[in-house]
């Protein structure tokens, strides 16, 4: 089972939040606000926050820009992970990924099943890595964002979390780009 090793020092990570919506503004972005509140309560830093329309190329461009920003360690997007024609966030994420974290979607589905039953099959939540940055695409519902943060991300983004976590492998995410 997982636990927090209190002998290790907490390391705050810098997180960018992107809401994908054709209708919401930052002021109306409740899911993004929930994530901001939770990441700050956990001791992390909000690096950037934005809202973009459901346009694949625009989403991918923003993700690439933040992945190139040395002040961003993690990107979390909300919205656009469903099955409708305008839901293109997952495709935009995959346009950017160097590696996909397949188990993130699996674990998210498992967490969601406990809350919403078989309706969890309609989510295409995903995670990946690009340019040494973690990216996660969450559904736009406040419940889904709470579940993803509270059950997965708050633990995996905490260096003290054992037996392993995303933070401790940050230095190795882009090791393939370094000279040997």
mmCIF file of C-alpha atoms in Angstrom:
data_model
loop_
_atom_site.group_PDB
_atom_site.id
_atom_site.type_symbol
_atom_site.label_atom_id
_atom_site.label_comp_id
_atom_site.label_asym_id
_atom_site.label_seq_id
_atom_site.Cartn_x
_atom_site.Cartn_y
_atom_site.Cartn_z
ATOM 1 C CA UNK A 1 0.000 0.000 0.000
ATOM 2 C CA UNK A 2 1.093 3.579 -0.528
ATOM 3 C CA UNK A 3 2.084 6.000 2.194
ATOM 4 C CA UNK A 4 3.846 9.299 2.862
ATOM 5 C CA UNK A 5 7.452 9.046 4.020
ATOM 6 C CA UNK A 6 7.727 11.971 6.439
ATOM 7 C CA UNK A 7 11.527 11.701 6.463
ATOM 8 C CA UNK A 8 11.545 13.033 2.877
ATOM 9 C CA UNK A 9 11.162 16.753 2.209
ATOM 10 C CA UNK A 10 8.155 17.895 0.162
ATOM 11 C CA UNK A 11 9.099 19.273 -3.266
ATOM 12 C CA UNK A 12 6.546 21.672 -4.786
ATOM 13 C CA UNK A 13 5.908 21.293 -8.507
ATOM 14 C CA UNK A 14 4.788 24.006 -10.922
ATOM 15 C CA UNK A 15 1.462 23.177 -12.530
ATOM 16 C CA UNK A 16 -0.342 24.777 -15.480
ATOM 17 C CA UNK A 17 -4.129 24.382 -15.737
ATOM 18 C CA UNK A 18 -5.877 24.463 -19.109
ATOM 19 C CA UNK A 19 -9.659 24.398 -19.440
ATOM 20 C CA UNK A 20 -10.951 23.308 -22.839
ATOM 21 C CA UNK A 21 -14.395 24.727 -23.525
ATOM 22 C CA UNK A 22 -16.299 26.482 -26.278
ATOM 23 C CA UNK A 23 -18.511 28.232 -23.724
ATOM 24 C CA UNK A 24 -16.599 28.919 -20.484
ATOM 25 C CA UNK A 25 -14.320 31.740 -19.396
ATOM 26 C CA UNK A 26 -11.768 31.534 -16.583
ATOM 27 C CA UNK A 27 -14.356 33.034 -14.235
ATOM 28 C CA UNK A 28 -16.805 30.238 -15.142
ATOM 29 C CA UNK A 29 -14.226 27.437 -15.043
ATOM 30 C CA UNK A 30 -15.248 25.617 -11.862
ATOM 31 C CA UNK A 31 -13.191 22.492 -12.613
ATOM 32 C CA UNK A 32 -10.025 24.500 -13.196
ATOM 33 C CA UNK A 33 -10.672 26.445 -9.998
ATOM 34 C CA UNK A 34 -11.062 23.211 -8.028
ATOM 35 C CA UNK A 35 -7.705 22.028 -9.345
ATOM 36 C CA UNK A 36 -6.065 25.370 -8.513
ATOM 37 C CA UNK A 37 -7.409 25.227 -4.951
ATOM 38 C CA UNK A 38 -6.289 21.634 -4.479
ATOM 39 C CA UNK A 39 -2.811 22.051 -5.951
ATOM 40 C CA UNK A 40 -2.166 25.145 -3.841
ATOM 41 C CA UNK A 41 -3.509 23.441 -0.695
ATOM 42 C CA UNK A 42 -1.083 20.581 -1.366
ATOM 43 C CA UNK A 43 1.825 23.068 -1.503
ATOM 44 C CA UNK A 44 2.330 23.201 -5.269
ATOM 45 C CA UNK A 45 2.564 26.336 -7.436
ATOM 46 C CA UNK A 46 0.143 27.476 -10.137
ATOM 47 C CA UNK A 47 2.425 28.262 -13.086
ATOM 48 C CA UNK A 48 -0.206 29.282 -15.661
ATOM 49 C CA UNK A 49 -3.924 29.085 -16.253
ATOM 50 C CA UNK A 50 -5.853 29.452 -19.502
ATOM 51 C CA UNK A 51 -9.073 28.578 -21.304
ATOM 52 C CA UNK A 52 -9.090 27.491 -24.958
ATOM 53 C CA UNK A 53 -11.802 26.477 -27.383
ATOM 54 C CA UNK A 54 -12.156 22.848 -28.469
ATOM 55 C CA UNK A 55 -9.691 23.198 -31.340
ATOM 56 C CA UNK A 56 -7.113 20.440 -31.607
ATOM 57 C CA UNK A 57 -4.312 22.530 -33.114
ATOM 58 C CA UNK A 58 -4.756 25.357 -30.576
ATOM 59 C CA UNK A 59 -4.753 22.932 -27.650
ATOM 60 C CA UNK A 60 -1.644 21.136 -28.935
ATOM 61 C CA UNK A 61 0.119 24.464 -29.526
ATOM 62 C CA UNK A 62 -0.582 25.572 -25.932
ATOM 63 C CA UNK A 63 0.576 22.223 -24.555
ATOM 64 C CA UNK A 64 3.823 22.423 -26.552
ATOM 65 C CA UNK A 65 4.401 25.995 -25.391
ATOM 66 C CA UNK A 66 3.997 25.041 -21.750
ATOM 67 C CA UNK A 67 6.155 21.910 -22.215
ATOM 68 C CA UNK A 68 8.924 24.203 -23.493
ATOM 69 C CA UNK A 69 8.547 26.541 -20.500
ATOM 70 C CA UNK A 70 11.104 25.717 -17.779
ATOM 71 C CA UNK A 71 8.646 27.090 -15.196
ATOM 72 C CA UNK A 72 6.115 24.309 -15.914
ATOM 73 C CA UNK A 73 6.554 20.771 -14.555
ATOM 74 C CA UNK A 74 3.004 19.478 -15.010
ATOM 75 C CA UNK A 75 0.054 20.385 -17.228
ATOM 76 C CA UNK A 76 -3.485 19.400 -16.322
ATOM 77 C CA UNK A 77 -6.270 20.048 -18.801
ATOM 78 C CA UNK A 78 -9.975 19.715 -18.136
ATOM 79 C CA UNK A 79 -12.702 19.134 -20.700
ATOM 80 C CA UNK A 80 -12.872 17.662 -24.168
ATOM 81 C CA UNK A 81 -12.213 14.058 -23.167
ATOM 82 C CA UNK A 82 -15.626 12.667 -24.079
ATOM 83 C CA UNK A 83 -17.000 11.108 -27.238
ATOM 84 C CA UNK A 84 -18.669 13.973 -29.075
ATOM 85 C CA UNK A 85 -17.350 15.500 -32.275
ATOM 86 C CA UNK A 86 -15.967 18.581 -30.481
ATOM 87 C CA UNK A 87 -14.090 16.496 -27.876
ATOM 88 C CA UNK A 88 -10.533 16.720 -29.235
ATOM 89 C CA UNK A 89 -8.423 17.231 -26.125
ATOM 90 C CA UNK A 90 -7.181 13.639 -26.030
ATOM 91 C CA UNK A 91 -6.092 13.818 -29.666
ATOM 92 C CA UNK A 92 -4.289 17.117 -28.997
ATOM 93 C CA UNK A 93 -2.503 15.593 -26.007
ATOM 94 C CA UNK A 94 -1.441 12.580 -28.046
ATOM 95 C CA UNK A 95 -0.112 14.921 -30.748
ATOM 96 C CA UNK A 96 2.295 16.221 -28.082
ATOM 97 C CA UNK A 97 3.187 13.090 -26.079
ATOM 98 C CA UNK A 98 6.566 11.473 -26.409
ATOM 99 C CA UNK A 99 5.313 8.687 -24.137
ATOM 100 C CA UNK A 100 1.795 7.906 -22.986
ATOM 101 C CA UNK A 101 1.128 6.872 -19.395
ATOM 102 C CA UNK A 102 -1.450 4.205 -20.264
ATOM 103 C CA UNK A 103 -2.075 3.222 -16.645
ATOM 104 C CA UNK A 104 -3.282 6.742 -15.797
ATOM 105 C CA UNK A 105 -6.457 6.253 -17.848
ATOM 106 C CA UNK A 106 -6.911 2.776 -16.383
ATOM 107 C CA UNK A 107 -6.557 3.957 -12.797
ATOM 108 C CA UNK A 108 -8.811 6.949 -13.477
ATOM 109 C CA UNK A 109 -11.479 4.604 -14.875
ATOM 110 C CA UNK A 110 -11.180 2.409 -11.783
ATOM 111 C CA UNK A 111 -11.607 5.435 -9.490
ATOM 112 C CA UNK A 112 -14.553 6.688 -11.589
ATOM 113 C CA UNK A 113 -16.301 3.318 -11.570
ATOM 114 C CA UNK A 114 -16.596 3.538 -7.794
ATOM 115 C CA UNK A 115 -18.369 6.909 -8.169
ATOM 116 C CA UNK A 116 -20.378 6.765 -11.403
ATOM 117 C CA UNK A 117 -20.487 3.085 -12.327
ATOM 118 C CA UNK A 118 -20.351 2.075 -15.959
ATOM 119 C CA UNK A 119 -20.710 5.699 -17.095
ATOM 120 C CA UNK A 120 -16.930 5.798 -16.547
ATOM 121 C CA UNK A 121 -16.485 4.144 -19.959
ATOM 122 C CA UNK A 122 -17.387 7.459 -21.608
ATOM 123 C CA UNK A 123 -14.240 9.180 -20.362
ATOM 124 C CA UNK A 124 -10.986 9.111 -22.272
ATOM 125 C CA UNK A 125 -8.805 10.598 -19.531
ATOM 126 C CA UNK A 126 -5.146 10.262 -20.440
ATOM 127 C CA UNK A 127 -1.660 11.072 -19.276
ATOM 128 C CA UNK A 128 1.714 11.380 -20.920
ATOM 129 C CA UNK A 129 5.155 12.931 -20.949
ATOM 130 C CA UNK A 130 6.709 15.431 -23.340
ATOM 131 C CA UNK A 131 9.922 17.416 -23.069
ATOM 132 C CA UNK A 132 10.333 16.435 -19.411
ATOM 133 C CA UNK A 133 6.798 17.624 -18.550
ATOM 134 C CA UNK A 134 3.886 15.515 -17.335
ATOM 135 C CA UNK A 135 0.528 16.096 -19.068
ATOM 136 C CA UNK A 136 -2.876 14.913 -17.889
ATOM 137 C CA UNK A 137 -6.220 15.321 -19.661
ATOM 138 C CA UNK A 138 -9.206 15.116 -17.318
ATOM 139 C CA UNK A 139 -12.923 15.332 -18.002
ATOM 140 C CA UNK A 140 -14.454 18.753 -17.467
ATOM 141 C CA UNK A 141 -16.775 17.774 -14.628
ATOM 142 C CA UNK A 142 -15.917 19.001 -11.161
ATOM 143 C CA UNK A 143 -16.419 15.505 -9.767
ATOM 144 C CA UNK A 144 -13.953 13.985 -12.222
ATOM 145 C CA UNK A 145 -11.350 16.650 -11.431
ATOM 146 C CA UNK A 146 -11.770 16.083 -7.693
ATOM 147 C CA UNK A 147 -11.468 12.322 -8.151
ATOM 148 C CA UNK A 148 -8.367 12.539 -10.369
ATOM 149 C CA UNK A 149 -6.633 14.945 -7.992
ATOM 150 C CA UNK A 150 -7.698 13.381 -4.685
ATOM 151 C CA UNK A 151 -7.193 9.753 -5.671
ATOM 152 C CA UNK A 152 -4.235 9.890 -8.084
ATOM 153 C CA UNK A 153 -2.434 13.169 -8.697
ATOM 154 C CA UNK A 154 -2.080 14.468 -5.132
ATOM 155 C CA UNK A 155 -0.191 11.261 -4.343
ATOM 156 C CA UNK A 156 1.846 10.890 -7.520
ATOM 157 C CA UNK A 157 2.901 14.566 -7.450
ATOM 158 C CA UNK A 158 4.156 14.269 -3.863
ATOM 159 C CA UNK A 159 7.851 13.378 -3.646
ATOM 160 C CA UNK A 160 7.234 11.789 -0.240
ATOM 161 C CA UNK A 161 4.722 9.285 -1.619
ATOM 162 C CA UNK A 162 5.989 5.718 -1.466
ATOM 163 C CA UNK A 163 6.699 3.253 -2.913
ATOM 164 C CA UNK A 164 7.170 5.582 -5.920
ATOM 165 C CA UNK A 165 5.916 8.817 -7.453
ATOM 166 C CA UNK A 166 6.207 10.987 -10.562
ATOM 167 C CA UNK A 167 8.342 13.663 -8.886
ATOM 168 C CA UNK A 168 11.306 11.435 -8.104
ATOM 169 C CA UNK A 169 11.765 10.570 -11.787
ATOM 170 C CA UNK A 170 11.581 14.147 -13.106
ATOM 171 C CA UNK A 171 15.363 14.260 -13.668
ATOM 172 C CA UNK A 172 15.170 11.173 -15.884
ATOM 173 C CA UNK A 173 12.194 12.096 -18.091
ATOM 174 C CA UNK A 174 14.378 13.631 -20.769
ATOM 175 C CA UNK A 175 17.566 11.618 -20.241
ATOM 176 C CA UNK A 176 17.321 10.274 -23.802
ATOM 177 C CA UNK A 177 17.968 13.822 -25.096
ATOM 178 C CA UNK A 178 21.239 14.273 -23.210
ATOM 179 C CA UNK A 179 24.622 13.448 -24.692
ATOM 180 C CA UNK A 180 26.201 10.255 -23.532
#
